[in-house]
CSV table of C-alpha atoms and ligand atoms in Angstrom, one decimal:
chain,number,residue,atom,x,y,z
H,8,UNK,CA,6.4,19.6,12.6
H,9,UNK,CA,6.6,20.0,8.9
H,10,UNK,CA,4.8,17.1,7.8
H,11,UNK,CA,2.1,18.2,5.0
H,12,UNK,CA,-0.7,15.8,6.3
H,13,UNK,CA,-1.1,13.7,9.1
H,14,UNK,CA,-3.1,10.7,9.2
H,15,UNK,CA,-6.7,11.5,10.5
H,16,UNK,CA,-5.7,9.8,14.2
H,17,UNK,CA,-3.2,12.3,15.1
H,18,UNK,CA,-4.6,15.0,13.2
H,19,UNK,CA,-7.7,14.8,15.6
H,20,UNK,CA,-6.1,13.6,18.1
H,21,UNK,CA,-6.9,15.9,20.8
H,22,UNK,CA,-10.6,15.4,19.7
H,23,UNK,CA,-10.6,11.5,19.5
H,24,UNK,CA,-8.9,11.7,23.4
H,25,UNK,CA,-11.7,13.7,25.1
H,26,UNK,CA,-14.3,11.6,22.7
H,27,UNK,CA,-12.5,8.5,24.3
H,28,UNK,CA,-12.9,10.0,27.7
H,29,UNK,CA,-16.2,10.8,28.0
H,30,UNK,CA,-17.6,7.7,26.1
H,31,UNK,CA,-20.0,6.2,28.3
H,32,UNK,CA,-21.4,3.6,26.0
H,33,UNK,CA,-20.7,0.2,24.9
H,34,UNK,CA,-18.0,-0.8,22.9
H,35,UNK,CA,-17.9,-3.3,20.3
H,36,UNK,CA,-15.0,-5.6,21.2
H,37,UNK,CA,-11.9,-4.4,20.1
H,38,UNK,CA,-13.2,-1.1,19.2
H,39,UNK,CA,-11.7,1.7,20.8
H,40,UNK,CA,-14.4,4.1,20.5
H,41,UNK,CA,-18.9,3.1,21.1
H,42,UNK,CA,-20.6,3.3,17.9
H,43,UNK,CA,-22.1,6.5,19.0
H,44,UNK,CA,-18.9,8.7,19.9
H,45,UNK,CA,-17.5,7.5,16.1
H,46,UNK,CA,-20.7,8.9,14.4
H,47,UNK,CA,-19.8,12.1,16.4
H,48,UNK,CA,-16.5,12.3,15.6
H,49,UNK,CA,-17.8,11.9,12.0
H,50,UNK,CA,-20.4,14.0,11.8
H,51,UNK,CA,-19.0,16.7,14.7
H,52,UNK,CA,-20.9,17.8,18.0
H,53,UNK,CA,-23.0,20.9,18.8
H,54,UNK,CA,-21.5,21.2,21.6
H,55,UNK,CA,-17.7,21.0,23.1
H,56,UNK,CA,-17.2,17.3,24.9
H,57,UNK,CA,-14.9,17.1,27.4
H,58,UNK,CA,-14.1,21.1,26.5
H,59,UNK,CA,-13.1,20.1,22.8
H,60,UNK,CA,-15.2,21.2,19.4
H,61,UNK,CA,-15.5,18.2,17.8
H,62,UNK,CA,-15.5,19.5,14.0
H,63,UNK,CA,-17.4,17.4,11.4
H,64,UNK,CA,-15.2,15.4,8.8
H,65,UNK,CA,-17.8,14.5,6.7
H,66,UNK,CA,-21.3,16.4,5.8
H,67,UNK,CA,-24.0,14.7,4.5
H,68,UNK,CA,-26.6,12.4,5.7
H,69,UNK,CA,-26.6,10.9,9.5
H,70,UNK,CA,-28.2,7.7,8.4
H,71,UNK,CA,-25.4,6.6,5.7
H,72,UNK,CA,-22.7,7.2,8.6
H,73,UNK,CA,-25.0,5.0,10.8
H,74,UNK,CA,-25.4,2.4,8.6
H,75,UNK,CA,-21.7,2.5,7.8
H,76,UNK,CA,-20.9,2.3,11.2
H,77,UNK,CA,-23.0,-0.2,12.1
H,78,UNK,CA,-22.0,-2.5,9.4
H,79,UNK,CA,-18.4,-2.7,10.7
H,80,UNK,CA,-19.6,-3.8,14.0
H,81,UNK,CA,-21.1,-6.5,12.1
H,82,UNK,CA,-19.5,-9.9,10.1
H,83,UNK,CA,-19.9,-8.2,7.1
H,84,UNK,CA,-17.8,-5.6,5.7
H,85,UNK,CA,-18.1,-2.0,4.4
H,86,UNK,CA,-18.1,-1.2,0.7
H,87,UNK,CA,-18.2,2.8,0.1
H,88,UNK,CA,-19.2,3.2,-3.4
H,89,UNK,CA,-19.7,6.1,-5.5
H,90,UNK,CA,-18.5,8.5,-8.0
H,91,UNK,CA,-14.9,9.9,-7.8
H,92,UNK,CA,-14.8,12.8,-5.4
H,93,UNK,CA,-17.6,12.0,-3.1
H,94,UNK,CA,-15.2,11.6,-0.3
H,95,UNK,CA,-15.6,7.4,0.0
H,96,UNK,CA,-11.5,7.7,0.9
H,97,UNK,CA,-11.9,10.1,3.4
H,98,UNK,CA,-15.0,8.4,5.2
H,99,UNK,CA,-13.4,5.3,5.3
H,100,UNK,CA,-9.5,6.9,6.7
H,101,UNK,CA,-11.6,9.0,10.0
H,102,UNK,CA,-14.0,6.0,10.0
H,103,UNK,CA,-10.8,3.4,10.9
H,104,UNK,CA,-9.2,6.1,12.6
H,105,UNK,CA,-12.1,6.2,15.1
H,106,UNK,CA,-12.8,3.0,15.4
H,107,UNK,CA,-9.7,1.4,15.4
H,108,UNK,CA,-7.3,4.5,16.5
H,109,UNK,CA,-4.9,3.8,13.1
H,110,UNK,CA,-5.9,4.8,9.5
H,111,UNK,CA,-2.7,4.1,8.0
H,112,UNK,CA,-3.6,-0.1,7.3
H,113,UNK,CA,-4.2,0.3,3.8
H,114,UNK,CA,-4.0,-1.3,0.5
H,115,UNK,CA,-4.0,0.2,-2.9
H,116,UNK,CA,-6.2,-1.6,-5.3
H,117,UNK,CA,-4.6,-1.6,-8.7
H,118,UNK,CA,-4.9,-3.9,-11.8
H,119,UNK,CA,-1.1,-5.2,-10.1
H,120,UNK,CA,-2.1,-5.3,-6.9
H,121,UNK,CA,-0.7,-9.4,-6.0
H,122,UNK,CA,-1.3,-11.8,-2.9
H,123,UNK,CA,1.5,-10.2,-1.7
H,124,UNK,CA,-0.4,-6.7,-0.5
H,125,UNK,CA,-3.5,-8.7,1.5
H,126,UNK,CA,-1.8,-11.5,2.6
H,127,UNK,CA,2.3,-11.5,3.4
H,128,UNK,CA,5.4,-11.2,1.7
H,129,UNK,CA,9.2,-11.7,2.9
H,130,UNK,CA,11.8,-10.1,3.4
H,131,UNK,CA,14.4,-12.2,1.1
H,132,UNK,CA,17.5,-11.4,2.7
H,133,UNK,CA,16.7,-12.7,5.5
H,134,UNK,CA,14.7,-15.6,4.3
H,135,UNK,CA,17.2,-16.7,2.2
H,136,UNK,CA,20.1,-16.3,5.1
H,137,UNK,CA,17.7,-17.8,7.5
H,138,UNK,CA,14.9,-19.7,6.3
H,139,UNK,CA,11.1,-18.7,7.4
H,140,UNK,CA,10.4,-17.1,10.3
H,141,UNK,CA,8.4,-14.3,11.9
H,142,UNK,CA,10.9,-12.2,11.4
H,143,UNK,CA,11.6,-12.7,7.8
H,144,UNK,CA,7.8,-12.4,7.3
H,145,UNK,CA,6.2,-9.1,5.3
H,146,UNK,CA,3.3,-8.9,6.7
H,147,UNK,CA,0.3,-7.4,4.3
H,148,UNK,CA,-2.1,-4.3,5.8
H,149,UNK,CA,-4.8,-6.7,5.6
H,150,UNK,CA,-2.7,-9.5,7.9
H,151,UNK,CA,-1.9,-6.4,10.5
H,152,UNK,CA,-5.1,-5.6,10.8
H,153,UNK,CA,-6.6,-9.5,11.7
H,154,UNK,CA,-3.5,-10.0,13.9
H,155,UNK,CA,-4.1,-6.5,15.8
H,156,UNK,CA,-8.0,-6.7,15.5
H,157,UNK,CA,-8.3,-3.6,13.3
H,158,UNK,CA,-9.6,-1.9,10.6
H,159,UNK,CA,-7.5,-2.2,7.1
H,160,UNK,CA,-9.1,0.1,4.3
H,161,UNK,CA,-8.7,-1.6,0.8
H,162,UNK,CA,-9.0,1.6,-1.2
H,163,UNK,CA,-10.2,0.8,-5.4
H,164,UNK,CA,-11.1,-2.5,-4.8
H,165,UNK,CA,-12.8,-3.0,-8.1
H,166,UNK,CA,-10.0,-2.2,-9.6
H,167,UNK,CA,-7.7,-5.4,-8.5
H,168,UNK,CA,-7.7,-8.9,-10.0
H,169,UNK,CA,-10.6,-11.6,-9.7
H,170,UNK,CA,-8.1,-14.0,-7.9
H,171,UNK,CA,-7.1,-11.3,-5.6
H,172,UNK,CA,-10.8,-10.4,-5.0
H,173,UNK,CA,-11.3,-14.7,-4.6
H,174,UNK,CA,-8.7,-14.3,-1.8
H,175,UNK,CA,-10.4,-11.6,-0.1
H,176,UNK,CA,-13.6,-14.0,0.1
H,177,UNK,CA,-11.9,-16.5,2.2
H,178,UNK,CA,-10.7,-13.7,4.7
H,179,UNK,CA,-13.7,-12.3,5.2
H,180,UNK,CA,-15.7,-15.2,5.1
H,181,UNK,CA,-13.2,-17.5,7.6
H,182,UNK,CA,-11.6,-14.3,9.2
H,183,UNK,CA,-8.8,-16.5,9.1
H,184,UNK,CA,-5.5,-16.7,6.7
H,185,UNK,CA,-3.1,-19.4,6.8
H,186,UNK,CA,1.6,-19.3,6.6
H,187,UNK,CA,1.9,-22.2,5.0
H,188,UNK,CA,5.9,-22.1,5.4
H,189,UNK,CA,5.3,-20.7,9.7
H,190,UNK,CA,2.8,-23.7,9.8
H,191,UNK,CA,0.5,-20.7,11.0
H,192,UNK,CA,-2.8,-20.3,11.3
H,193,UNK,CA,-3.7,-16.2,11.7
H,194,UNK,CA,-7.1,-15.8,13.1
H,195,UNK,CA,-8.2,-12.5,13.6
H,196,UNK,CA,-8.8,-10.3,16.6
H,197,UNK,CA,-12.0,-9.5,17.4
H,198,UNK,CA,-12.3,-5.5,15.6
H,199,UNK,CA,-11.3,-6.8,12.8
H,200,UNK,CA,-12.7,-5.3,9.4
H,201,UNK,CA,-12.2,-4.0,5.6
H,202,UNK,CA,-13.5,-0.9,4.9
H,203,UNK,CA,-13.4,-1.3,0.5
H,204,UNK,CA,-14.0,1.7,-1.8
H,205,UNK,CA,-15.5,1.5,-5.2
H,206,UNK,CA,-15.3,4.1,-7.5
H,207,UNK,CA,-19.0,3.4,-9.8
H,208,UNK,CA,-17.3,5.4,-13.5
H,209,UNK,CA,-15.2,1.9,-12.8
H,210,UNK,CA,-17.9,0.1,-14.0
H,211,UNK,CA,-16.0,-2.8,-11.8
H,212,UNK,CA,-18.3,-3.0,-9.7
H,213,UNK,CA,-20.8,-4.9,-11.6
H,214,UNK,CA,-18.1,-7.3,-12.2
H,215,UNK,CA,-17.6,-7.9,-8.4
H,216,UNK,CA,-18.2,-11.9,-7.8
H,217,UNK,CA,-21.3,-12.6,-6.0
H,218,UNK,CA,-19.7,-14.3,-3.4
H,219,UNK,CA,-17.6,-11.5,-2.5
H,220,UNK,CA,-20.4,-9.0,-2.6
H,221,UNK,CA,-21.8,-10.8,-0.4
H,222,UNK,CA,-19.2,-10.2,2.2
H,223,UNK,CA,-20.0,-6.7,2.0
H,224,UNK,CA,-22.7,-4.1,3.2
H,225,UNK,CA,-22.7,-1.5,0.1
H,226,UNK,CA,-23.3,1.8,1.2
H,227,UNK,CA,-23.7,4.8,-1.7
H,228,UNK,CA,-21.8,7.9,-0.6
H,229,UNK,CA,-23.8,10.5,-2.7
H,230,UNK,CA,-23.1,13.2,-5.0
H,231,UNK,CA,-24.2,16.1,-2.9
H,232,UNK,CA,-26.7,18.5,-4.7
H,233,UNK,CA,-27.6,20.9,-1.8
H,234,UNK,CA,-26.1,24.0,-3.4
H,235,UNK,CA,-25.8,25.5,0.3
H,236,UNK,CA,-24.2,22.4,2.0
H,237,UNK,CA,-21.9,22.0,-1.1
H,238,UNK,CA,-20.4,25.5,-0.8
H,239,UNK,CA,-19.6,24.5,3.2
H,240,UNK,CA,-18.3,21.6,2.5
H,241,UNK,CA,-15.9,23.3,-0.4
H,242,UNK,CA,-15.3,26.1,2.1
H,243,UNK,CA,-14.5,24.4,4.9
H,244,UNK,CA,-11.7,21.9,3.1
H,245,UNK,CA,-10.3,24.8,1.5
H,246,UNK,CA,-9.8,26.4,4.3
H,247,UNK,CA,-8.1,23.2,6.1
H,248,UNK,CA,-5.8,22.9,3.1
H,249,UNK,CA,-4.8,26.4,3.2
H,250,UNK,CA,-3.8,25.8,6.6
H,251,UNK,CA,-2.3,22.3,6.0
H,252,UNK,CA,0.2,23.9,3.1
H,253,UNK,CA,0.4,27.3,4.4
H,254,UNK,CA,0.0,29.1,1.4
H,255,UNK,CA,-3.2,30.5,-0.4
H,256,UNK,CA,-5.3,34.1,0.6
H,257,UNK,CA,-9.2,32.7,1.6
H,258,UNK,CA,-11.2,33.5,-0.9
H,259,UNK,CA,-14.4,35.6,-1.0
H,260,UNK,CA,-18.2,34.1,-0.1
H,261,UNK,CA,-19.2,35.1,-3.3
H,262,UNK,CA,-16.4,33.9,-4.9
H,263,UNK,CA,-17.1,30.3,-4.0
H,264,UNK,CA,-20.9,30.3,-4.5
H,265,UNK,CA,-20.1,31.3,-7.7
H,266,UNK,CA,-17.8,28.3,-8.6
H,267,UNK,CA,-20.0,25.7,-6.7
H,268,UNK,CA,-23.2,27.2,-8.7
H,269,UNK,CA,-21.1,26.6,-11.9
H,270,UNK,CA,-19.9,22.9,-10.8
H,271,UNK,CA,-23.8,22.1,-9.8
H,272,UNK,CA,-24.8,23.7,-13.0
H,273,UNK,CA,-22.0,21.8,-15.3
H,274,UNK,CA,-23.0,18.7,-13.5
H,275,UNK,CA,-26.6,18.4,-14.0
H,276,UNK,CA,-26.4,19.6,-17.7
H,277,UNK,CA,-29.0,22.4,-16.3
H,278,UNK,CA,-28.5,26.1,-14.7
H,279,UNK,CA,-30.3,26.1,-11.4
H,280,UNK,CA,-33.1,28.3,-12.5
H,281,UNK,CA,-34.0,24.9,-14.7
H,282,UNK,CA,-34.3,27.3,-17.5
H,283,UNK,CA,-31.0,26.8,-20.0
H,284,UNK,CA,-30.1,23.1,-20.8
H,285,UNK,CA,-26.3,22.7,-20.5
H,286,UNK,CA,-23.9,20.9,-22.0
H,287,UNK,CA,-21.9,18.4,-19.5
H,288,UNK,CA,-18.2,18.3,-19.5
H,289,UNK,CA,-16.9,14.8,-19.7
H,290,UNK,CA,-14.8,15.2,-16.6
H,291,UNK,CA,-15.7,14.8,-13.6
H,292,UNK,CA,-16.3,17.8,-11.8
H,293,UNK,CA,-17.2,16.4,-8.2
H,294,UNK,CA,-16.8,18.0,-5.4
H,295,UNK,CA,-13.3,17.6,-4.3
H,296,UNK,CA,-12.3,19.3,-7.7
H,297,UNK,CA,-14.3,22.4,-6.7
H,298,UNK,CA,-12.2,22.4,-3.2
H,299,UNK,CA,-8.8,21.8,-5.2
H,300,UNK,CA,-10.0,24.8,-8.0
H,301,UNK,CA,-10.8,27.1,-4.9
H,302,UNK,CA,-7.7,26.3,-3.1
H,303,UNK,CA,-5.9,27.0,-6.3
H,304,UNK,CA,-7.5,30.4,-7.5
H,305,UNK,CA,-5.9,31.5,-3.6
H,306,UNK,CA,-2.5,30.4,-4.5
H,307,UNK,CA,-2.5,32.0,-7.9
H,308,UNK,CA,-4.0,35.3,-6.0
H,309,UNK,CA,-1.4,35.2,-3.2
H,310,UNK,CA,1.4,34.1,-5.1
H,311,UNK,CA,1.1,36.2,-8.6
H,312,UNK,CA,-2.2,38.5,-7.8
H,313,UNK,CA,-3.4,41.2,-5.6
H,314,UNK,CA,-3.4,39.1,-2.6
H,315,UNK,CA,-7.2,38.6,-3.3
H,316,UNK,CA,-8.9,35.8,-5.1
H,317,UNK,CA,-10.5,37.4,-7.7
H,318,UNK,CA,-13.1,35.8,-10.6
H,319,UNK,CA,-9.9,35.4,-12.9
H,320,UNK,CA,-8.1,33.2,-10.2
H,321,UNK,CA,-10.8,31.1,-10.2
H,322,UNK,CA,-11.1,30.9,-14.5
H,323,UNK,CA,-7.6,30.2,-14.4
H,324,UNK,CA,-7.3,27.2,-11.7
H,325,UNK,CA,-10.7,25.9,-13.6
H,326,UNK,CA,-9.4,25.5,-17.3
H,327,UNK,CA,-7.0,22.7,-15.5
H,328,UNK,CA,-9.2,21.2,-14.0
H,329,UNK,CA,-11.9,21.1,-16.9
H,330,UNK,CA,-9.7,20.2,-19.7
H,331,UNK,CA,-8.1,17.0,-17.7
H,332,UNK,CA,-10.1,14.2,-20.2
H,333,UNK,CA,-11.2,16.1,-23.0
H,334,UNK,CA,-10.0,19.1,-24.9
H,335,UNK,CA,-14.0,19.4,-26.3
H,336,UNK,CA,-14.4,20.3,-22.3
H,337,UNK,CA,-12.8,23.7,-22.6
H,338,UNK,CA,-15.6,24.5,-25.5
H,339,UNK,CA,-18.1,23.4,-22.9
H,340,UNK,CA,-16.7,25.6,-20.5
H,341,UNK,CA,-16.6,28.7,-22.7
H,342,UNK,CA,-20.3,27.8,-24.0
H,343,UNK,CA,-21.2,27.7,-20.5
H,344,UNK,CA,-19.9,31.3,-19.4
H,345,UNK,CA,-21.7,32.5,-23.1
H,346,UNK,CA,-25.3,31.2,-22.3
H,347,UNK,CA,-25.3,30.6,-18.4
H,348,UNK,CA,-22.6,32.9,-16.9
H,349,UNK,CA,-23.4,36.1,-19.0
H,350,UNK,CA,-25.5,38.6,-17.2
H,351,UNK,CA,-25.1,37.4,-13.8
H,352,UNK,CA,-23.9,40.4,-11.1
H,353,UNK,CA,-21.3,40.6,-8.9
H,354,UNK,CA,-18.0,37.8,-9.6
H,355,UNK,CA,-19.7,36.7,-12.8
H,356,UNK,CA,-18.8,39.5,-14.8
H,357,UNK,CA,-15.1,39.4,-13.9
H,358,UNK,CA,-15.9,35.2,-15.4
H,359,UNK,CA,-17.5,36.1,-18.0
H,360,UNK,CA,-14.7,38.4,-19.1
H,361,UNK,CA,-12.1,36.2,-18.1
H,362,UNK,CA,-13.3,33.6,-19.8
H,363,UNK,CA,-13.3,34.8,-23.2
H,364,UNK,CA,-9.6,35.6,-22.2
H,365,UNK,CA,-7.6,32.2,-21.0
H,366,UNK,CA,-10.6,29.9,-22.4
H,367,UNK,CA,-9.7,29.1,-25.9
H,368,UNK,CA,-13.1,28.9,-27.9
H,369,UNK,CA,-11.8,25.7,-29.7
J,23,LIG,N1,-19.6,15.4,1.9
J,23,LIG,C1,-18.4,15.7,2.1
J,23,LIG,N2,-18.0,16.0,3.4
J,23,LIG,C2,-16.7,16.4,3.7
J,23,LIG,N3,-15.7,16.4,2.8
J,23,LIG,C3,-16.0,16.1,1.5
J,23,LIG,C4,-17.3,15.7,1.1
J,23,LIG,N4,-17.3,15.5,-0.2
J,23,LIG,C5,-16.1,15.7,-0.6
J,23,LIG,N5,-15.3,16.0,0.4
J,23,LIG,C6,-13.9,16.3,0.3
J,23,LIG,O1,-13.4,15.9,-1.0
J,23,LIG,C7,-12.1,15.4,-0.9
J,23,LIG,C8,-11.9,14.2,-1.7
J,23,LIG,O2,-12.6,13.1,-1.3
J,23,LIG,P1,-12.1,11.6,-1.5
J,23,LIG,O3,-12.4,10.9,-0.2
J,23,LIG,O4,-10.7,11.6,-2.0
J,23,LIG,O5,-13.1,11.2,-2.7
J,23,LIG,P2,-13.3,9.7,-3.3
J,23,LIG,O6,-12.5,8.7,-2.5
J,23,LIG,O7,-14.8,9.5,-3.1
J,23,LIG,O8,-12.9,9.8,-4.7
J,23,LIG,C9,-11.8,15.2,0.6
J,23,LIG,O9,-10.8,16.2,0.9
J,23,LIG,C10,-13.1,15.5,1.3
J,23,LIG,O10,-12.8,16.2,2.4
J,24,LIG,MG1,-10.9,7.6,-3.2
């Protein structure tokens, strides 16, 4: 196989079969896994079931993936909202692959996202050669999912229209859509749910109708702040990417405590000794940018180093990712490695020195 990524379903196949198998407990109609085998398919086992690790896809709190879970047993729906990089997408794609064994119903939400992508389109060929019919019908992610009793994921939601988000209301509220031109009623299977995504630097979500926040449970999918559960979380994906892409040498302990300490550090305007005030870059250095720097400094040390990922890998994947929004960023990079950065042991140095190399002083 030489697809790059494969949906969560069939990536963890082997571990959502032997979850399925040994699942003694009750399942929610039209679910194909009990509340408690999806919350350890999220949050991974201790032990083997059925022979098979189950590995953790998220990390982070056990009472957030409950309440999550719980809420799409429920009539209402699931919002995940948060800042960018807090993994809201990739809750929500292993939450519907557990829970409804597909991850793959989902809509983008953009400014031009149109009735069309929650509801139904046509094909026009064959409407125009044949008139309406099932056949000719395009049917949205969001229909799928009510006709198959499933989970659609409506990633951004804040970011699409108020008429769109009006249509949503009756959906969730009736669980039923009508095709005018079928003379069809679509009522949906029971399983049936949205799982929404809100990025909060959207400020959208403030502009959500009431009515439609209503339809929703909001859960708050945290910036994590542990210093020791961020670096396993960066190591971990890192390491999955490498071996998704096969490419990219694994990079040193130290070497990623050293650019998780610097994204905490960069984040919270403060180093972690709470003794030099920082400044804060205006981009948003999250967590999933600390895997994709991390990931990067191995492909620049395979591809065009040593082999090994060395501090200047790191400097070098990090000047990307810092000067995205603002070129003043790069300054607050270099002041960073001057006053927080300088006189640390080990990997520092090698940043430190690199910095004042590829990191323009502005
Ligand atoms: N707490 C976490 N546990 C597991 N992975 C995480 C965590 N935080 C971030 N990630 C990783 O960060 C990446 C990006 O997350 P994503 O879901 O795209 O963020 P969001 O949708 O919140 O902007 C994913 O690869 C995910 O694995
Ligand atoms: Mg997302």
């Amino acid at each position: 196989m030489a697809e790059i990524r494969l949906p969560a379903e069939r990536k963890y196949e082997t571990e959502l079969a032997a979850l399925t198998k040994a699942d003694k407990d009750a399942r929610p109609p039209g679910w194909s896994l009990s509340p408690k085998a999806v919350e350890t398919y999220i949050l991974g086992a201790d032990k083997p079931v059925g022979g098979v690790t189950i590995t953790p896809k998220y990390v982070g709190d056990r009472s957030l993936v409950q309440v999550a879970i719980a809420t799409l047993a429920s009539d209402r729906a699931l919002m995940l909202a948060g800042e960018p990089g807090t993994a809201k997408s990739w809750l929500s794609e292993h939450l519907s692959a557990a829970i409804s064994g597909t991850s793959t119903l989902v809509v983008q939400g953009t400014a031009g996202t149109s009735e069309e992508h929650i509801k139904y389109g046509w094909n026009y060929a064959l409407l125009l050669a044949e008139g309406p019919s099932q056949k000719a019908l395009v049917p949205s992610p969001v229909l799928r999912a009510m006709r198959e009793g499933r989970c659609a994921r409506f990633e951004e939601i804040t970011r699409t229209s108020s008429e769109i988000q009006d249509s949503l209301i009756s959906i969730l509220s009736e669980k039923q859509t009508s095709i005018p031109e079928l003379n069809e009623i679509v009522t949906a299977q029971r399983g049936f749910n949205i799982i929404a995504t809100a990025n909060t630097r959207d400020r959208g979500v403030n502009e959500m109708s009431a009515a439609l926040k209503r339809r929703f449970n909001f859960v708050t999918v945290p910036v994590v702040e542990d210093l020791e559960q961020e670096i396993k979380i960066v190591t971990r994906r890192e390491a999955e990417l490498r071996s998704d892409y096969q490419v990219g040498a694994e990079p040193p302990a130290d070497i990623a405590r050293m650019l998780v300490t610097l994204f905490q550090e960069l984040r919270a305007g403060v180093t972690k000794d709470g003794k030099t005030k920082l400044k804060t870059p205006s981009a948003v250095l999250s967590t999933a940018e600390a895997i994709s720097v991390l990931f990067n400094s191995g492909i620049l040390a395979q591809s065009f180093g040593g082999g090994k990922v060395t501090a200047e890998d790191v400097t070098r994947s990090l000047v990307g990712a810092i000067a995205k929004e603002n070129a003043d960023d790069v300054k607050v990079l270099r002041e960073y490695v001057e006053t927080a950065a300088k006189g640390r042991p080990g990997p520092w140095k090698e940043l430190v020195a690199s910095a004042r190399q590829h990191v323009k002083a502005g």
